[in-house]
Amino acid sequence: MPLKVYNTLTRRKEEFIPLKDNEVRMYVCGVTLYDKLHLGHARAAVVFDVIRRYLEHRGFKVNYVTNFTDVDDKVINRAKSLGTPIFDLTGRLIEEYFQQMEPLGVRRANDYPCATEYIKEIIDLIKKLERKNLAYAQDGDVFFRVRGFPSYGRLSGQDLKELSVGARVKVNERKEDPLDFVVWKKAKEGEPFWDSPWGKGRPGWHIECSAMAMNLLGESIDIHGGGVDLIFPHHENEIAQSEAASGRRFAKYWIHNGLVKMKDQKMAKSTQNVFTLSQALQDYDGETIRFFLLSAHYRSPLDYHESSLREAKSSLERVYNILKRMKEITGEQSQRTTDSNLRFLVEDLSSHLKKMRTRFIHDMDDDFNTPAALSFIFEAVKKANLLLREGRSLDGSSQQVLLKTREKIKNLGDILGLFQKEEKKRLGEQEKKLIEILVNIREKLREKKDWKLADEIRKKLDELGIELEDKRAETVWRTKS
RNA sequence: GGCGGCAUAGCCAAGCGGUAAGGCAGAGGACUGCAAAUCCUUUAUCCCCGGUUCGAAUCCGGGUGCCGCCUCCA
């Protein structure tokens, strides 16, 4: 079964075959550094992190680059309004980015280039375009000549004739053609600038990604990604610049994640309709947010409601509960069981277990279908629960099935960056003994039906993170995660 | 106006021609002194209308409604 990936360029799922052997070069448009991160940014980061992890799991060697755009109008304006130097702002936001992505389980990319570190490369790229007569300078600005690149519009399915340019933004009259876009922008008074053959200025809006991707990964890369809102004009322009300059296909597969919606609208800074990552991280741990973000297929829009994260938390707890319980079953084994119902449950789980990996790969091979992959894991959870319900009357081989299921859930979860939370901190022997003393005393209280005091002990221990569970014959305790 | 995409239970969400996964929430039940946890049961004219097919949530045609892009945006 081949891995299939939906390619925006062809609008269909295609078999994924890297350009070179099993090496994958992947570039994903990162964030512009001018404001807080929100769930939309988190989704993009998590989605491509999963794609990267899965590709690696599939045996590909992935070189993953994602950038920071640290100079543009928004950044400049924001810094100005804050009254801080631009680098203070961008530096702080980069730091914040890593601080907030780390709890989400987003692994570090191989490189995080900043636009301002690639000014020279950007200038070189523009010069190349100029030589090919695809860019022209005009009073300090440099524009890309869109009509010089015949396949312009292919990615977004736009017809040059239909593009209603200037419908909402006034056309810069210095352009030869309204479709043309800026690749180098003349510096205004008080703006940051770099020297260039066209005078003092800074990169245009799309050129930095072309320059960084081509310099770090090569003129032809395997995957280029980002949110669907980047398809036009950002990625369209990237293609035009890059392919016009190199004469080669820029990226083989274009992968775009759907947007996070809130109140039926996309979540975006421009609409003020945002739920920031830091807000989310205040109330929920990163894994819960990650789980939520992976609960829909990456290309679908994802609705965020006020209850979304609470629901994700419950789902996640279900998995951690069973992981915990499965771990606890070791030890006391009974004789080989002959109970037919029990044997059925064991067989059922056992056969599910055998299919888990294949099914997971099958689902993920189908354009990274994480919700489908997760659902099969949840079925395993259910079957394991059913079996565990039978308590201690499990024989050794049944216990093995449970333990293997546990391993499988953790292994597959690891590919998604889920279910890896470490078992809670170890308690010392002293502490364990103290807890056992309390539990034993409480047992006696319960025998005397002194519920009030028994409940109080349970409550107090619970507050310390120690959970008691009264079973038929005994009380078991555990630390909470 | 142009270009994309989506419409599946109370909510989220798979499904890609063979008779509706999974999660969350709710209700009832089992268990419990009470909890917690867990399990069981329970809720779907798959937006509408036609068509193709032995058979369609799935394919085709036509509607309707939402969303995104055409301006910076993950």
XYZ file of C-alpha atoms (C1' of nucleotides) in Angstrom:
555
model
C 0.000 0.000 0.000
C 1.503 3.288 -1.063
C 1.358 6.463 0.939
C -1.074 8.849 -0.638
C -1.005 12.581 -0.227
C -3.466 15.168 -1.393
C -1.690 17.613 -3.643
C -3.285 21.029 -3.947
C -1.524 21.471 -7.262
C -3.361 18.597 -8.914
C -6.364 18.541 -6.601
C -6.132 14.858 -6.049
C -4.471 12.318 -3.866
C -1.231 11.117 -5.336
C 1.186 8.444 -4.408
C 3.997 9.997 -2.457
C 7.357 9.467 -4.110
C 10.224 11.717 -3.076
C 12.412 13.251 -5.736
C 15.483 11.567 -4.428
C 15.550 8.099 -2.903
C 13.974 8.176 0.476
C 14.891 11.716 1.319
C 12.137 14.220 1.890
C 12.726 17.921 1.781
C 9.859 19.756 3.325
C 9.316 23.469 3.742
C 6.385 24.867 5.678
C 5.498 28.525 5.885
C 5.732 29.561 9.466
C 4.480 32.621 11.217
C 4.873 36.305 10.773
C 6.198 37.690 14.001
C 3.915 40.461 15.045
C 1.425 39.065 17.513
C 0.430 36.205 19.761
C -0.018 32.703 18.479
C -3.492 31.248 18.306
C -4.967 27.804 17.782
C -4.683 28.199 14.041
C -0.920 28.454 14.232
C -0.898 25.541 16.609
C -2.866 23.460 14.157
C -0.465 24.090 11.319
C 2.506 23.307 13.527
C 0.960 20.123 14.890
C -0.305 18.914 11.535
C 3.057 19.238 9.860
C 4.766 17.803 12.889
C 2.610 14.706 12.508
C 3.286 14.543 8.781
C 6.960 14.791 9.484
C 6.819 12.132 12.198
C 4.810 9.821 10.044
C 7.138 10.199 7.080
C 10.033 9.383 9.335
C 8.169 6.406 10.657
C 7.644 5.292 7.079
C 11.381 5.252 6.684
C 11.962 8.562 4.989
C 14.757 10.832 5.978
C 13.058 14.171 6.469
C 14.698 17.535 6.309
C 12.104 19.863 7.698
C 12.403 23.628 7.497
C 9.904 26.171 8.705
C 10.523 29.876 8.768
C 9.866 33.031 10.688
C 8.990 36.124 8.746
C 10.582 38.780 10.859
C 10.297 41.804 8.653
C 7.267 43.124 6.816
C 4.677 45.850 7.173
C 2.862 44.209 10.046
C 5.987 43.599 12.012
C 7.192 47.117 11.440
C 3.871 48.667 12.374
C 3.520 46.548 15.445
C 6.989 47.385 16.667
C 6.277 51.018 16.023
C 3.043 50.961 17.979
C 4.753 49.224 20.873
C 7.603 51.642 20.689
C 10.148 48.841 20.710
C 12.888 48.032 18.279
C 11.785 45.514 15.727
C 14.273 42.898 16.851
C 13.055 43.056 20.418
C 9.586 42.254 19.222
C 10.550 39.447 16.890
C 13.035 38.005 19.343
C 10.436 37.861 22.048
C 7.876 36.263 19.759
C 10.311 33.612 18.603
C 10.991 32.726 22.198
C 7.274 32.548 22.860
C 6.828 30.328 19.842
C 9.153 27.676 21.169
C 7.816 27.961 24.687
C 4.303 27.281 23.508
C 4.976 24.685 20.842
C 7.052 22.530 23.122
C 4.158 21.468 25.367
C 2.173 20.660 22.245
C 4.760 18.051 21.468
C 5.919 19.790 18.315
C 9.385 18.513 17.597
C 11.988 20.963 16.515
C 12.402 21.407 12.794
C 15.850 21.066 11.294
C 15.982 24.746 10.646
C 14.078 27.904 11.523
C 15.381 30.541 9.145
C 14.438 34.168 9.538
C 13.897 36.395 6.543
C 16.437 38.917 7.778
C 19.151 36.274 7.780
C 18.666 35.733 4.069
C 18.776 39.228 2.665
C 21.741 38.460 0.492
C 20.096 35.383 -0.970
C 16.910 37.303 -1.531
C 18.773 40.000 -3.415
C 20.526 37.388 -5.502
C 17.215 35.825 -6.351
C 15.767 39.132 -7.426
C 18.805 39.869 -9.524
C 18.331 36.587 -11.251
C 14.719 37.457 -11.989
C 15.805 40.807 -13.283
C 18.305 39.214 -15.635
C 15.576 37.018 -16.989
C 13.470 40.098 -17.504
C 10.888 38.821 -15.037
C 11.423 41.559 -12.524
C 11.741 45.283 -13.058
C 12.813 48.095 -10.788
C 10.662 51.143 -10.473
C 11.838 53.969 -8.309
C 13.344 51.780 -5.589
C 10.682 49.090 -5.685
C 11.114 45.918 -7.663
C 8.150 44.063 -9.108
C 7.654 40.609 -10.461
C 6.241 40.542 -13.967
C 3.379 38.114 -13.567
C 2.510 37.914 -17.244
C 6.024 36.773 -17.910
C 5.234 33.558 -16.099
C 2.566 31.798 -18.155
C 1.490 29.181 -15.659
C 0.699 31.769 -13.013
C -2.515 30.854 -11.236
C -2.174 27.120 -11.583
C -1.978 26.334 -7.877
C -4.993 28.381 -6.923
C -6.967 27.683 -10.071
C -7.105 31.362 -10.842
C -7.501 32.621 -14.331
C -5.482 35.765 -14.918
C -8.437 37.279 -16.720
C -10.706 36.697 -13.769
C -8.519 38.009 -11.026
C -10.232 41.132 -9.875
C -7.095 42.864 -8.846
C -7.536 46.105 -7.110
C -11.080 45.283 -6.122
C -10.367 45.985 -2.525
C -6.896 47.375 -2.450
C -5.805 50.236 -4.538
C -3.384 49.373 -7.247
C 0.095 50.700 -7.014
C 0.301 52.830 -10.114
C 3.999 52.249 -10.483
C 3.328 48.670 -11.521
C 3.327 47.902 -15.213
C 0.429 45.589 -14.621
C -1.904 45.450 -11.660
C -1.156 41.759 -11.256
C 2.513 42.327 -10.614
C 3.666 42.037 -7.062
C 6.510 43.491 -5.080
C 9.645 41.501 -4.477
C 11.702 44.344 -3.077
C 10.258 47.267 -1.266
C 11.808 50.687 -0.969
C 12.329 51.762 2.610
C 10.288 54.614 3.921
C 11.529 57.042 6.503
C 12.273 55.294 9.793
C 11.838 51.791 8.470
C 14.472 49.102 8.712
C 16.393 48.684 5.487
C 19.182 46.849 3.755
C 21.331 48.098 0.949
C 20.595 46.676 -2.434
C 21.264 47.381 -6.094
C 17.924 49.229 -6.101
C 18.650 51.324 -3.081
C 17.744 50.968 0.564
C 14.861 48.654 1.098
C 13.615 45.309 2.324
C 12.201 42.095 0.909
C 8.709 41.973 -0.507
C 6.032 39.753 0.876
C 6.700 36.365 -0.645
C 10.246 36.340 -1.788
C 11.780 35.339 1.529
C 10.207 31.898 1.457
C 11.455 31.250 -2.054
C 14.942 32.287 -1.135
C 15.105 30.345 2.109
C 13.518 27.195 0.774
C 15.777 27.091 -2.256
C 18.889 27.865 -0.288
C 18.304 25.441 2.496
C 16.597 22.637 0.649
C 17.360 23.112 -3.032
C 15.614 24.483 -6.074
C 13.284 21.536 -6.213
C 11.768 20.278 -3.015
C 9.339 17.511 -2.154
C 6.770 19.126 0.064
C 5.742 22.691 0.552
C 3.094 23.326 3.128
C 1.061 25.864 5.003
C -2.502 26.872 5.721
C -5.055 26.975 2.916
C -5.229 30.705 3.321
C -1.721 30.895 1.910
C -2.530 29.292 -1.404
C -3.235 32.617 -2.976
C -1.370 34.782 -3.335
C 1.519 33.674 -1.152
C 2.218 30.246 -2.558
C 1.190 31.183 -6.050
C 3.771 33.948 -5.967
C 6.387 31.714 -4.444
C 5.972 29.308 -7.316
C 6.210 32.085 -9.864
C 9.374 33.586 -8.384
C 11.099 30.333 -7.699
C 10.323 28.549 -10.912
C 10.956 31.624 -13.011
C 14.376 31.939 -11.433
C 15.438 28.324 -11.394
C 13.624 26.995 -14.392
C 12.729 23.963 -12.317
C 9.638 22.785 -10.563
C 9.700 24.350 -7.122
C 7.757 21.802 -5.087
C 6.307 18.452 -6.027
C 3.584 18.240 -3.419
C 1.683 21.184 -2.036
C 0.005 20.341 1.237
C -2.408 22.717 2.931
C -4.086 22.389 6.272
C -7.633 23.596 6.898
C -8.337 26.538 9.130
C -9.547 26.555 12.699
C -12.931 28.129 12.943
C -14.575 29.821 15.846
C -18.161 30.981 15.792
C -18.382 29.785 12.193
C -15.623 32.075 11.126
C -12.006 31.452 10.570
C -9.772 32.208 13.446
C -7.533 35.038 12.412
C -5.825 37.985 13.859
C -7.275 40.182 11.198
C -10.819 39.418 12.314
C -10.147 39.630 16.032
C -11.658 36.205 16.190
C -8.921 34.428 18.055
C -8.336 32.058 20.881
C -4.711 32.331 21.751
C -2.459 29.436 22.442
C -1.410 30.908 25.736
C -5.041 31.077 26.858
C -5.512 27.449 25.890
C -2.338 26.417 27.660
C -3.493 28.076 30.817
C -6.408 25.724 31.242
C -5.297 22.608 29.415
C -2.102 20.776 28.921
C -0.437 20.747 25.564
C -1.326 17.184 24.783
C -5.020 17.937 25.164
C -4.680 20.737 22.659
C -2.726 18.494 20.352
C -5.362 15.804 20.598
C -8.061 18.294 19.768
C -6.132 19.499 16.749
C -5.723 15.960 15.469
C -9.334 15.005 16.027
C -10.331 16.217 12.585
C -8.691 15.411 9.293
C -5.997 17.989 8.624
C -7.655 19.340 5.506
C -11.096 19.861 7.029
C -12.011 23.000 8.780
C -11.865 22.459 12.516
C -14.496 24.034 14.704
C -13.406 25.327 18.027
C -16.112 25.614 20.691
C -15.768 26.490 24.305
C -16.265 22.824 25.145
C -13.824 21.454 22.561
C -10.831 21.208 24.824
C -12.824 19.825 27.718
C -14.037 17.052 25.444
C -10.555 16.377 24.179
C -9.399 16.147 27.758
C -12.004 13.526 28.604
C -11.090 11.480 25.568
C -7.435 11.620 26.408
C -8.079 10.617 29.992
C -9.883 7.571 28.766
C -6.718 6.424 27.093
C -4.479 7.221 30.020
C -6.825 5.383 32.355
C -6.630 2.200 30.398
C -2.864 2.512 30.042
C -2.612 2.817 33.782
C -4.928 -0.087 34.439
C -3.246 -2.350 31.997
C 0.023 -1.704 33.670
C -1.365 -2.647 37.038
C -2.561 -6.074 36.048
C 0.820 -7.721 36.172
C 1.640 -10.039 38.980
C -1.177 -12.057 40.315
C -2.112 -14.570 37.711
C -4.815 -17.109 37.982
C -4.933 -20.561 36.515
C -5.580 -20.792 32.850
C -9.071 -19.568 32.454
C -11.734 -21.731 30.950
C -14.537 -19.246 31.228
C -15.882 -18.965 27.720
C -16.925 -15.342 27.933
C -13.508 -14.409 29.189
C -11.815 -16.413 26.474
C -13.949 -14.619 23.935
C -12.887 -11.218 25.247
C -9.257 -12.222 25.182
C -9.536 -13.518 21.652
C -11.347 -10.415 20.547
C -8.709 -8.103 21.935
C -5.966 -10.317 20.669
C -7.241 -10.247 17.112
C -7.782 -6.507 17.310
C -4.245 -6.113 18.545
C -2.921 -8.002 15.538
C -4.675 -5.591 13.195
C -3.769 -2.392 14.961
C -0.531 -1.606 13.255
C -1.732 -2.467 9.762
C -4.844 -0.470 10.238
C -2.944 2.498 11.603
C -0.617 2.513 8.606
C -3.556 2.087 6.283
C -5.333 5.099 7.733
C -2.268 7.285 7.884
C -1.249 6.271 4.371
C -4.533 7.672 3.231
C -3.515 11.298 3.360
C -2.723 11.272 7.067
C -6.173 10.378 8.331
C -5.566 10.883 12.037
C -9.214 10.680 13.172
C -9.604 7.296 11.568
C -6.318 6.115 13.019
C -7.349 7.273 16.462
C -10.718 5.598 16.299
C -9.140 2.193 15.897
C -7.011 2.857 18.934
C -10.130 3.747 20.857
C -11.693 0.482 19.852
C -8.744 -1.258 21.414
C -9.317 0.780 24.535
C -12.882 -0.396 24.685
C -11.987 -4.034 24.232
C -9.293 -3.807 26.848
C -11.746 -2.272 29.270
C -14.164 -5.045 28.669
C -11.497 -7.571 29.508
C -10.149 -5.711 32.493
C -13.592 -5.648 33.908
C -13.098 -9.324 34.616
C -10.650 -8.271 37.246
C -8.042 -10.601 38.566
C -9.141 -13.841 37.068
C -6.792 -13.457 34.147
C -4.207 -16.011 33.277
C -0.697 -15.211 32.135
C -1.379 -15.192 28.426
C -4.376 -12.907 28.831
C -2.230 -10.532 30.773
C 0.304 -10.616 27.992
C -2.349 -9.596 25.500
C -3.212 -6.624 27.656
C 0.374 -5.613 28.074
C 1.026 -5.904 24.371
C -2.025 -3.812 23.646
C -0.651 -1.240 26.001
C 2.658 -1.197 24.186
C 0.929 -0.953 20.849
C -1.170 2.006 21.912
C 1.919 3.783 23.154
C 3.953 2.952 20.057
C 1.336 4.081 17.611
C 0.531 7.071 19.776
C 4.156 8.083 19.639
C 3.915 8.538 15.893
C 1.148 11.042 16.514
C 2.951 12.549 19.462
C 0.271 11.318 21.862
C -0.043 9.056 24.884
C 3.555 9.426 25.958
C 3.084 11.224 29.203
C 5.450 9.738 31.694
C 4.004 7.861 34.561
C 3.810 10.182 37.466
C 6.706 10.774 39.723
C 7.855 7.843 41.756
C 7.047 7.799 45.395
C 9.635 6.871 47.981
C 9.276 3.716 50.073
C 8.556 5.785 53.144
C 5.740 7.605 51.426
C 4.244 4.406 50.135
C 4.225 2.928 53.606
C 2.588 5.998 55.047
C -0.115 5.857 52.455
C -0.678 2.195 53.148
C -1.037 2.887 56.833
C -3.685 5.461 56.082
C -5.468 3.165 53.714
C -5.473 0.377 56.268
C -6.818 2.608 58.976
C -9.476 3.761 56.628
C -10.381 0.148 55.935
C -11.048 -0.325 59.596
C -13.128 2.803 59.716
C -15.164 1.514 56.839
C -15.726 -1.747 58.637
C -17.125 0.282 61.457
C -19.124 2.231 58.908
C -17.499 5.462 59.928
C -18.084 6.886 56.469
C -17.495 10.428 57.450
C -13.927 9.969 58.522
C -13.260 7.467 55.750
C -14.438 9.936 53.173
C -12.367 12.652 54.690
C -9.230 10.586 54.400
C -10.060 9.782 50.810
C -10.688 13.408 50.045
C -7.512 14.632 51.690
C -5.412 12.051 49.908
C -7.098 12.965 46.668
C -6.069 16.537 47.187
C -2.508 15.324 47.478
C -2.860 13.535 44.181
C -3.505 10.095 45.598
C -6.605 8.396 44.390
C -8.399 5.664 46.282
C -10.643 3.172 44.671
C -12.845 0.987 46.826
C -13.248 -2.363 45.226
C -15.199 -5.289 46.518
C -12.625 -6.806 48.762
C -10.028 -4.138 49.107
C -9.037 -0.584 48.428
C -6.411 0.185 45.842
C -4.600 3.474 45.573
C -2.695 5.219 42.880
C -1.186 8.564 42.176
C -2.979 10.778 39.766
C -1.322 12.115 36.661
C -18.424 38.254 -10.125
C -14.236 34.342 -10.374
C -11.692 30.102 -7.951
C -11.679 26.288 -4.186
C -13.955 23.416 -0.265
C -17.801 21.529 2.928
C -22.968 19.730 4.291
C -23.273 12.531 8.399
C -27.031 11.806 15.546
C -27.434 17.048 20.937
C -22.046 18.351 19.777
C -17.172 16.909 17.433
C -15.993 13.548 13.584
C -14.541 8.906 10.099
C -16.563 6.739 5.846
C -14.882 7.195 -1.181
C -20.477 1.646 -4.399
C -22.478 -3.314 -0.473
C -26.359 -1.441 3.640
C -23.766 4.190 9.002
C -16.343 3.937 12.941
C -14.800 6.540 17.103
C -15.042 10.442 20.828
C -17.804 13.941 23.983
C -22.349 15.080 26.325
C -27.344 13.267 28.002
C -30.739 9.364 29.775
C -31.519 4.526 31.926
C -29.117 0.287 34.130
C -24.914 -2.785 36.558
C -21.295 -2.069 40.438
C -20.709 1.105 45.180
C -22.243 2.861 52.042
C -21.372 7.169 49.028
C -17.747 8.451 45.440
C -14.379 7.605 41.529
C -13.354 4.437 37.623
C -15.420 0.924 34.363
C -19.032 -1.679 31.638
C -23.985 -2.379 29.314
C -28.245 -0.212 26.816
C -29.999 4.052 24.242
C -30.784 8.342 20.054
C -29.144 9.058 12.224
C -35.389 9.808 6.408
C -26.304 10.566 5.975
C -29.167 19.075 3.365
C -33.137 18.720 -0.797
C -34.782 16.920 -5.811
C -33.819 13.921 -9.877
C -30.618 10.114 -12.357
C -27.043 5.740 -12.945
C -26.849 0.818 -10.418
C -29.212 -5.473 -8.218
C -27.476 -1.985 -4.535
C -25.475 5.190 -3.214
C -23.869 8.830 2.649
C -20.586 7.283 -1.190
C -21.019 8.176 -8.570
C -23.668 11.898 -12.121
C -27.019 16.304 -12.913
C -29.777 20.275 -10.660
C -30.964 23.025 -6.256
C -30.230 25.116 -1.163
C -27.089 26.557 2.820
C -22.360 27.460 4.954
C -16.976 28.355 4.782
C -12.221 29.878 2.634
C -9.390 32.584 -1.162
C -9.344 36.678 -4.851
C -5.896 42.185 0.738
C -1.757 40.550 5.556
C -3.196 35.827 7.582
C -1.490 28.944 9.613
